[in-house]
XYZ file of C-alpha atoms in Angstrom:
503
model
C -23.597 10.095 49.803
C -20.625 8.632 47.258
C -18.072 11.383 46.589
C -14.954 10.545 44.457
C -11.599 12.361 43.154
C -12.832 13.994 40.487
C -11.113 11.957 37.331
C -12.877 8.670 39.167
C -16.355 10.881 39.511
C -16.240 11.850 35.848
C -15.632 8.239 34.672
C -18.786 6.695 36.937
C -20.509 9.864 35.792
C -20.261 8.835 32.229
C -20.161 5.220 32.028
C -24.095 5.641 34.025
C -25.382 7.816 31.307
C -24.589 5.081 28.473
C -26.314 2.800 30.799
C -29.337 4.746 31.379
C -29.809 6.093 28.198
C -29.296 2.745 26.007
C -31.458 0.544 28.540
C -34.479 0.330 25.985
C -35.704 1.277 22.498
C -38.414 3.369 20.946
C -41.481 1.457 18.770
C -41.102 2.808 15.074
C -43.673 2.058 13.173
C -46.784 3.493 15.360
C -47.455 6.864 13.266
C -49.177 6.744 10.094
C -51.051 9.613 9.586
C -51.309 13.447 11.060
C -54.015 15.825 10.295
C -54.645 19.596 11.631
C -58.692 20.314 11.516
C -59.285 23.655 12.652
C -62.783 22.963 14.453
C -64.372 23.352 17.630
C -65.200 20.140 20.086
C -68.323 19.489 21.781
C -68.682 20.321 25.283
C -67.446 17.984 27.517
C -68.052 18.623 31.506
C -64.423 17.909 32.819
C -64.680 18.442 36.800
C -61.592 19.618 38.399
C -59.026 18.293 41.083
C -60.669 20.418 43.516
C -64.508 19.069 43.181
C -65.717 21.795 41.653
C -67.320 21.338 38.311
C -66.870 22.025 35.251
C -36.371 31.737 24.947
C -39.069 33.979 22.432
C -40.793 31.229 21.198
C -40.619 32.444 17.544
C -39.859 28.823 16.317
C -40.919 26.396 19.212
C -37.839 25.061 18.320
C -35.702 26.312 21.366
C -33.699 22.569 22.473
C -36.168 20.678 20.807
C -34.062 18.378 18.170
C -33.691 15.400 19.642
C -30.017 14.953 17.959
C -29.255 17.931 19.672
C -29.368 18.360 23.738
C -28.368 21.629 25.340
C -26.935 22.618 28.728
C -28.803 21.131 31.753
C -27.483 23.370 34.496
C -26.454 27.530 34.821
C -23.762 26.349 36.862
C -23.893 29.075 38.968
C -21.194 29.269 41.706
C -22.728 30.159 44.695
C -19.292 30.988 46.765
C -17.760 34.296 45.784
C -15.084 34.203 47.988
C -13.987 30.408 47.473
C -10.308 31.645 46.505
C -9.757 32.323 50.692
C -7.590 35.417 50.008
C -9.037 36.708 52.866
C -11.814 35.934 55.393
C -14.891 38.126 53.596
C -18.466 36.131 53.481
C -17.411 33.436 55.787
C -18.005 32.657 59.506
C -15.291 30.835 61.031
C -14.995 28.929 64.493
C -12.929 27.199 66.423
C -9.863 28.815 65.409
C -10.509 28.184 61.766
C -9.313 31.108 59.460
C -9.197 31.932 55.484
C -5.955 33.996 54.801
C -3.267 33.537 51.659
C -5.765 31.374 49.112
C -6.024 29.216 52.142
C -8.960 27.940 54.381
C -8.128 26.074 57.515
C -10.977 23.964 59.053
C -10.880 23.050 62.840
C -13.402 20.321 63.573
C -15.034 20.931 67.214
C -18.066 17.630 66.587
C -20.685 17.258 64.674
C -21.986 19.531 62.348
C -25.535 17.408 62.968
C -25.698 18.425 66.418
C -25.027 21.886 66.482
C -23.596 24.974 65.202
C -21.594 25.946 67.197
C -19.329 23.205 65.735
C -19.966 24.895 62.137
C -16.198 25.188 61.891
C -16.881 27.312 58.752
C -20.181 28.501 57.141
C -21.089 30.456 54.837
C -24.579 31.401 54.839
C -27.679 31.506 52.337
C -26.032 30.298 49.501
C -29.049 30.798 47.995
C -31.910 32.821 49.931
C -34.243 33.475 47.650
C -34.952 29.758 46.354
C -36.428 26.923 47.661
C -33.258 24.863 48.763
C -34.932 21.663 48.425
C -35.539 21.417 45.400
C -31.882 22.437 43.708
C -29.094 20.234 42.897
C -25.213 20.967 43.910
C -21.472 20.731 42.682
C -19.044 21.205 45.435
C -15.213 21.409 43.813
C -12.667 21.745 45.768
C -9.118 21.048 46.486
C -7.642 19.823 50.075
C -5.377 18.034 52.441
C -5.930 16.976 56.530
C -3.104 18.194 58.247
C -4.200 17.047 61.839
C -5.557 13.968 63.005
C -7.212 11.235 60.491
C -10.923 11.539 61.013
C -13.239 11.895 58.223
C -14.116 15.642 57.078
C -18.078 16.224 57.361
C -19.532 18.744 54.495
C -23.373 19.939 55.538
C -26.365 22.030 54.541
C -27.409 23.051 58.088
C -28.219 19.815 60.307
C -27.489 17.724 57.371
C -24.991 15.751 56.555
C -24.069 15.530 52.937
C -21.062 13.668 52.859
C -17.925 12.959 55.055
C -14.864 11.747 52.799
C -11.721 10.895 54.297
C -9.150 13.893 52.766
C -6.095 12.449 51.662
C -2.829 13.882 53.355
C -1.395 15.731 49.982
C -3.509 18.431 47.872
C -5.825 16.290 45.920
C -8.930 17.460 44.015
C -12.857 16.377 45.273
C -15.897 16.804 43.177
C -19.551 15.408 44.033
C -23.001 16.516 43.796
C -25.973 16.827 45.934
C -29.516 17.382 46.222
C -30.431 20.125 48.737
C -32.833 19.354 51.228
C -34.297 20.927 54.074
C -36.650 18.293 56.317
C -40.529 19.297 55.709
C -39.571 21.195 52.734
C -39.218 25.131 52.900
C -36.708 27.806 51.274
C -34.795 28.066 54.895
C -31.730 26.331 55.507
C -29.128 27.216 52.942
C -25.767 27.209 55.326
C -23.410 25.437 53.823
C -20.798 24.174 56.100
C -17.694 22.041 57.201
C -16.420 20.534 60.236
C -15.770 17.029 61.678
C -16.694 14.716 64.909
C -12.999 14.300 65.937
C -12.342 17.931 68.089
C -8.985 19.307 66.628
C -8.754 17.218 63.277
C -7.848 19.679 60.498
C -8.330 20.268 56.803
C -7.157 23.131 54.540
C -8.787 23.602 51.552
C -8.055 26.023 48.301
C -9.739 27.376 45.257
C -13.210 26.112 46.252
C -16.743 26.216 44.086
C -20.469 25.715 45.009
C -22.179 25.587 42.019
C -25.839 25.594 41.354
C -26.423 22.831 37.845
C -30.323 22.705 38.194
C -33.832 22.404 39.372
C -33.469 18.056 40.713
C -35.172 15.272 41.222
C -35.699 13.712 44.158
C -33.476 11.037 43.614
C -30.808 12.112 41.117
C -28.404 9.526 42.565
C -30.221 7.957 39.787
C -28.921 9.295 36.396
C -31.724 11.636 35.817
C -31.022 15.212 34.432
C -30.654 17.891 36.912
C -33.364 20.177 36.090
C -35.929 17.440 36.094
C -38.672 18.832 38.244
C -40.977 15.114 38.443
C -40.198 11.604 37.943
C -41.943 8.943 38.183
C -41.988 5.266 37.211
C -44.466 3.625 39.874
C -41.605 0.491 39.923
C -40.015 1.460 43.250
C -41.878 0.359 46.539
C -38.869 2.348 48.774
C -39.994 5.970 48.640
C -43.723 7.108 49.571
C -43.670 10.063 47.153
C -43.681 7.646 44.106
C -47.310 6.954 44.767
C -50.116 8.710 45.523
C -52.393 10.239 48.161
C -56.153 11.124 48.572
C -58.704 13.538 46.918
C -58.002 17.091 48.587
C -54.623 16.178 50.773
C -51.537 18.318 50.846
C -48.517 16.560 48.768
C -46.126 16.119 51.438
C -43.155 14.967 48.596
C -42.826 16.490 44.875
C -43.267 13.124 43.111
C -46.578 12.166 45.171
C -49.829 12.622 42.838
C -53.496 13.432 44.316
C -56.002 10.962 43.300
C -58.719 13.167 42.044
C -61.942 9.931 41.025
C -61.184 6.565 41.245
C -58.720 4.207 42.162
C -55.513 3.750 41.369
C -53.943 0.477 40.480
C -49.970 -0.779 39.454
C -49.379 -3.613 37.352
C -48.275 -5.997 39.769
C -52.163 -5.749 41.475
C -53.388 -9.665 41.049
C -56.231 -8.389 38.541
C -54.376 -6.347 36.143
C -54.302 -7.776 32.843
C -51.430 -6.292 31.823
C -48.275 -7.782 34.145
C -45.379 -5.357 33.051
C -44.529 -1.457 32.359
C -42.709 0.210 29.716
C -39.466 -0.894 30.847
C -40.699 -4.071 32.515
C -41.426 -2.678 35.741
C -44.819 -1.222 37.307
C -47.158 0.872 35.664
C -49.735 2.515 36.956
C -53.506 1.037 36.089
C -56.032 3.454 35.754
C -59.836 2.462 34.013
C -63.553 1.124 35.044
C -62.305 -1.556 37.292
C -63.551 0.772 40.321
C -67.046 1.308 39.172
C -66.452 5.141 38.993
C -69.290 6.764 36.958
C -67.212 9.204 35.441
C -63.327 8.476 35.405
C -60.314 6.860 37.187
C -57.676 10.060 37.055
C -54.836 11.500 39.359
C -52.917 14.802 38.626
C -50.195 17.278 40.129
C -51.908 20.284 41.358
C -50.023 23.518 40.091
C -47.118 21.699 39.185
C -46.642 23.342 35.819
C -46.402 27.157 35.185
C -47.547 28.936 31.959
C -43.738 28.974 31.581
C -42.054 26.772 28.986
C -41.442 23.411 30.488
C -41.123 19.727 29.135
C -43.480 16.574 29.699
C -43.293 13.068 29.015
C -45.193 9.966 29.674
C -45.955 6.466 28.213
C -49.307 5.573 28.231
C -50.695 1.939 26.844
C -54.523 2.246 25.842
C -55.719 -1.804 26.097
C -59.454 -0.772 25.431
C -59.867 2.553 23.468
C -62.605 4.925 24.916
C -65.740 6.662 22.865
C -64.737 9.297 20.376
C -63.183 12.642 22.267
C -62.753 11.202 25.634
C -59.630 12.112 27.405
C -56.625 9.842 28.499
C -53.975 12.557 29.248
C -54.963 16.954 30.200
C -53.193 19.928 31.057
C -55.939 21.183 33.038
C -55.876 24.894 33.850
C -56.510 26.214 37.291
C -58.628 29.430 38.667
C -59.487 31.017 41.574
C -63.337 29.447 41.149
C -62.102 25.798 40.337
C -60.749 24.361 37.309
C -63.734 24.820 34.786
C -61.645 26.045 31.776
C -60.580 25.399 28.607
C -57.874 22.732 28.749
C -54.479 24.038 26.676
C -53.905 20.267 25.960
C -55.357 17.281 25.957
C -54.718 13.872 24.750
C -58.038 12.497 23.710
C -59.646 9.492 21.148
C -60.287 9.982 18.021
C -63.296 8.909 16.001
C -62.224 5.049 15.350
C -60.187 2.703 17.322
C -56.950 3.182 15.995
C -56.721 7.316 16.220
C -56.408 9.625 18.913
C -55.800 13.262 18.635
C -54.584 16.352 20.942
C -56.839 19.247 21.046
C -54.576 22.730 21.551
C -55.738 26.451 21.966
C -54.866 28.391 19.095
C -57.384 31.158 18.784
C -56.432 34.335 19.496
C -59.934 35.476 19.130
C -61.090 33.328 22.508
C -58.341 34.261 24.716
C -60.484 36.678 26.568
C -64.148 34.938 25.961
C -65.860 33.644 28.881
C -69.313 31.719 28.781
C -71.162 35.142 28.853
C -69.326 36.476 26.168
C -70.546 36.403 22.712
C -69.533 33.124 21.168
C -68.130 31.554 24.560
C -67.516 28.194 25.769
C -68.783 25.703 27.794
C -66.252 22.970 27.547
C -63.207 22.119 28.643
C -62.342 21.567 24.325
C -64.059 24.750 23.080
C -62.465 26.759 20.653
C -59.491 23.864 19.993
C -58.082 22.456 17.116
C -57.623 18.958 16.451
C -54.291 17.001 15.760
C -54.932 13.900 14.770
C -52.586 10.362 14.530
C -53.076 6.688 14.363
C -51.912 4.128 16.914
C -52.244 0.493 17.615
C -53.940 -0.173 20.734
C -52.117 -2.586 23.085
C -48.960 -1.202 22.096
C -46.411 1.754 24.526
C -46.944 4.797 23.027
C -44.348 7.439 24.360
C -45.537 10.990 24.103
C -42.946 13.983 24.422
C -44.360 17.358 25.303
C -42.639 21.062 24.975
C -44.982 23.877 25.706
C -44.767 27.802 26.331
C -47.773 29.559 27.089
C -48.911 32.808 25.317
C -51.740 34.539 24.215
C -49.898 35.354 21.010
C -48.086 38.099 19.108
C -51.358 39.360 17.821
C -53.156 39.734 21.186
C -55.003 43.073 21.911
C -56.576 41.965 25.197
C -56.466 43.603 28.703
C -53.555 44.440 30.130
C -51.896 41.242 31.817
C -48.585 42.039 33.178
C -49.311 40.573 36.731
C -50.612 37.461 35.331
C -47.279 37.101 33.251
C -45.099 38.448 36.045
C -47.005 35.588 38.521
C -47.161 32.679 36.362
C -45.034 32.656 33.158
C -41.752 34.511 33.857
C -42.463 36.275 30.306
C -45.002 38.607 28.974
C -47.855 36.318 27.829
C -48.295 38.721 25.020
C -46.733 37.568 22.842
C -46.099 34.119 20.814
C -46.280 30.659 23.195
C -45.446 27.332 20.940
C -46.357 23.786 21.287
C -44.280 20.597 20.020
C -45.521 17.407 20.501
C -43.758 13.961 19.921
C -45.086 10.548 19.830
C -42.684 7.762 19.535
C -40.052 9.996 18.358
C -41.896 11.127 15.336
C -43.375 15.214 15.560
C -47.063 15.054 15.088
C -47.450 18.966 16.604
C -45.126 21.979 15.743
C -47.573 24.984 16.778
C -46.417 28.739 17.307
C -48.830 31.561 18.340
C -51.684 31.133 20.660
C -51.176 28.547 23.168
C -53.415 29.402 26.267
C -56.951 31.134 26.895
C -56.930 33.324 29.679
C -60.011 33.220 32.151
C -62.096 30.010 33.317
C -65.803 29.480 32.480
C -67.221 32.757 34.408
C -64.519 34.876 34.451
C -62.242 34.209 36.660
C -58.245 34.472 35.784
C -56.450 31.094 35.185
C -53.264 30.609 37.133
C -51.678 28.046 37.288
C -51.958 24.548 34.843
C -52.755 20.887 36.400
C -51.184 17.723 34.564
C -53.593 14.901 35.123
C -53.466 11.408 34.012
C -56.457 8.653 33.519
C -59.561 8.129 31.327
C -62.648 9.973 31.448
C -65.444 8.768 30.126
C -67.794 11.558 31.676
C -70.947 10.735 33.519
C -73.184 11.271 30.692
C -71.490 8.848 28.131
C -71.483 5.809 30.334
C -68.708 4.067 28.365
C -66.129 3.409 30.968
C -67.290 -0.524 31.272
C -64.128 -2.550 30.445
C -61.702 0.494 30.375
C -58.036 -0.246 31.000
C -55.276 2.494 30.396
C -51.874 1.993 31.745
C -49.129 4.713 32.089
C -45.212 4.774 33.125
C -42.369 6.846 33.121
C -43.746 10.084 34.235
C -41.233 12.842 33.858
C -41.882 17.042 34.104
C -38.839 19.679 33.398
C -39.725 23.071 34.221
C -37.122 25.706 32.546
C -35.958 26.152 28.896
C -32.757 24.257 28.848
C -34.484 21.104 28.503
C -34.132 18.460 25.921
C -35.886 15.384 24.296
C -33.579 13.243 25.716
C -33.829 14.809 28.850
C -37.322 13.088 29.070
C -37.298 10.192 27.061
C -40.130 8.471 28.392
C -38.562 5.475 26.229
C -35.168 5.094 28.416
């Protein structure tokens, strides 16, 4: 862990977001042509992940201009009493005390080994959210007055940092991801203390802020609330790949392989050598000899909230007319046999592809028992349609709210928006959709059906990557379909840039 003065963490701070957001440049010239058809697809069997078969959103325009980012963090300050008038909220050891808009820190050993040498903690910061997966501002200002060994700053048995405290009041700022090991929404003592016994620090007008949902690594540059990312080039970190049909996800950024096998550029038989960036990609197609597909997803990792997604996806041999490359696949209690909210598919020739949305309020509630059901995972869509140039990065933005729109007279669903939107589902959801930069989808109104093929209630929606040709089509000989730069934001303070699958 780096921490810095805060004038010095300000400048790296800004002189790593011109780097990370100039690194690369968006194609311009891929769009020619958008169409809305209002029509229904044929049925297409779309298995699920599980082996079974089968903000008010009145605009949609809520952060969406790319020239126009909003905040990334609530900024939250998690220490009410970080002005140490007195000793209220804090427990103090060793002789430590908080009196006067002072707090005096007595170091009795590591804070990693137990804590009982937690010269001062303050306890669940945050109890009622998963620690792990929240990003931190500490701010505070401080001098040692005893002894010259370096001050240690934890989150329980963790160490964050330990910076060496200059002997006159100077100002610290640095940030952090919370972690807990194995995961969990325990462990949210935040404390300080120091190996050398006696050393002392004092420490004034003090702030723990909260600035947003993280990443696993946001040492790297990436935005706060940035729930996934992924860009398959790093061999260092486990949870940048992938793990078998059925396992738990031990890391957020590890995907499930659901059929097939997945490849990276860099594999000796990949005809394509490079990413989107130049790194890896991930190499997904017919290679394996599924009969179906070659497709990985994120179970549950999106919400019927309003979130952001991103990806960059290179189609070297385009698939038969309304095959998918890219799905939001719903989820319900009997498997995932549902009508997909969105999905990337091919169009009719070579050079189109198209994204089929829900947007009939009429088949929110319909079922395949129902009068005019469904029995596909496109039934009841509408079509979007745009060219593209095979062989070419194509970098597709996503912003989506669900809702069963403003107009919806349906059954009562207050525990289904209570459980898995965070708003009342109805009412309006939108959808906007970019592909190399240009908007092919601005959609307000019905966004999201609301039970799976017999009836059961969706819950929960499943991003999953890789073609699929289906077993009855048969046209997945000589498929190759690359993707990079994987990036999910849960929450509606995102932005485009935010996750610019271009950068």
């Amino acid at each position: 862990m780096k921490f810095y003065p805060q004038n010095s963490l300000v400048l790296a701070c800004f002189i790593c977001s011109i780097l990370f957001f100039t690194s690369c440049s968006k194609d311009s010239d891929l769009l020619l042509d958008t169409v809305l058809v209002d029509q229904e697809i044929e049925s297409i069997d779309n298995p699920g992940s599980d082996g079974s078969d089968g903000t008010d959103g009145s605009t949609g325009q809520n952060g969406s201009d790319p020239a126009n980012p909003t905040s990334r963090g609530d900024g939250v300050n998690l220490l009410p009493n970080g002005t140490f008038n007195d000793a209220e909220g804090w427990n103090l050891l060793n002789g430590s005390n908080a009196t006067g808009g002072v707090l005096t820190v007595i170091a009795n050993g590591s804070v990693t080994s137990s804590d009982e040498n937690w010269s001062a903690v303050y306890t669940d910061v945050y109890p009622d959210r998963v620690y792990e997966s929240r990003r931190y501002r500490l701010t505070f200002e401080a001098r040692q007055i005893v002894g010259n060994g370096e001050l240690q700053i934890g989150q329980r048995y963790n160490e964050i940092a330990t910076p060496t405290i200059a002997s006159t009041w100077t100002q610290y700022s640095f940030e952090w991801n919370g972690q807990v090991s194995g995961g969990g929404a325990s462990g949210n003592d935040f404390n300080l203390g120091g190996r050398e016994v006696g050393d002392t620090w004092e420490f004034r007008n003090m702030s723990l802020e909260d600035i947003g949902i993280t990443t696993i690594d946001s040492e790297a540059g990436l935005p706060g609330a940035t729930y996934l990312f992924t860009d398959f080039s790093s061999n260092t970190y486990s949870y940048e790949q992938w793990g078998p049909n059925g396992s738990a996800e031990p890391y957020r950024n590890q995907w499930e392989v659901d059929n097939g096998e997945p490849r990276t550029t860099d594999h000796p038989d990949s005809p394509l050598r490079a990413g989107r960036n130049g790194g890896r990609a991930i190499w997904l197609g017919s290679y394996n000899g599924n009969s179906s597909r070659n497709e990985f997803g994120k179970d549950g990792a999106l919400s019927y909230g309003e979130w952001w997604l991103a990806f960059s996806i290179y189609i070297a041999d385009p698939m038969e007319d309304d095959r998918i490359y890219f799905q939001a696949r719903n989820l319900a209690p009997g498997g995932s046999s549902t009508v997909n909210p969105l999905s990337l598919r091919q169009g009719s020739t070579d050079t189109q592809l198209y994204w089929s949305i829900c947007d009939d309020v009429t088949r929110v509630d319909q079922t395949s028992a129902t009068l005019g059901g469904w029995n596909g995972a496109g039934t009841g869509t509408s079509k979007v349609f745009f060219d593209y140039n095979p062989g070419e990065w194509i970098d597709i933005v996503v912003h989506y709210k669900g809702g069963f729109g403003a107009n919806y007279a349906g059954p009562d669903c207050t525990s289904l928006s209570r459980a898995h939107a965070g708003h009342d589902l109805r009412s309006d959801g939108f959808v906007e959709i970019w592909a190399n930069g240009t908007k092919i989808v601005d959609h307000v109104g019905t966004t999201l059906y609301r039970y799976e093929k017999n009836g059961g209630e969706i819950r929960g929606i499943t991003p999953k990557i890789g073609p699929y040709w289906s077993n009855s089509s048969g046209l997945g000989n000589g498929t190759d379909i690359y993707y990079d730069n994987i990036i999910m934001w849960n929450g509606p303070d995102g932005t485009y840039q935010d996750v610019d699958p271009s950068r």
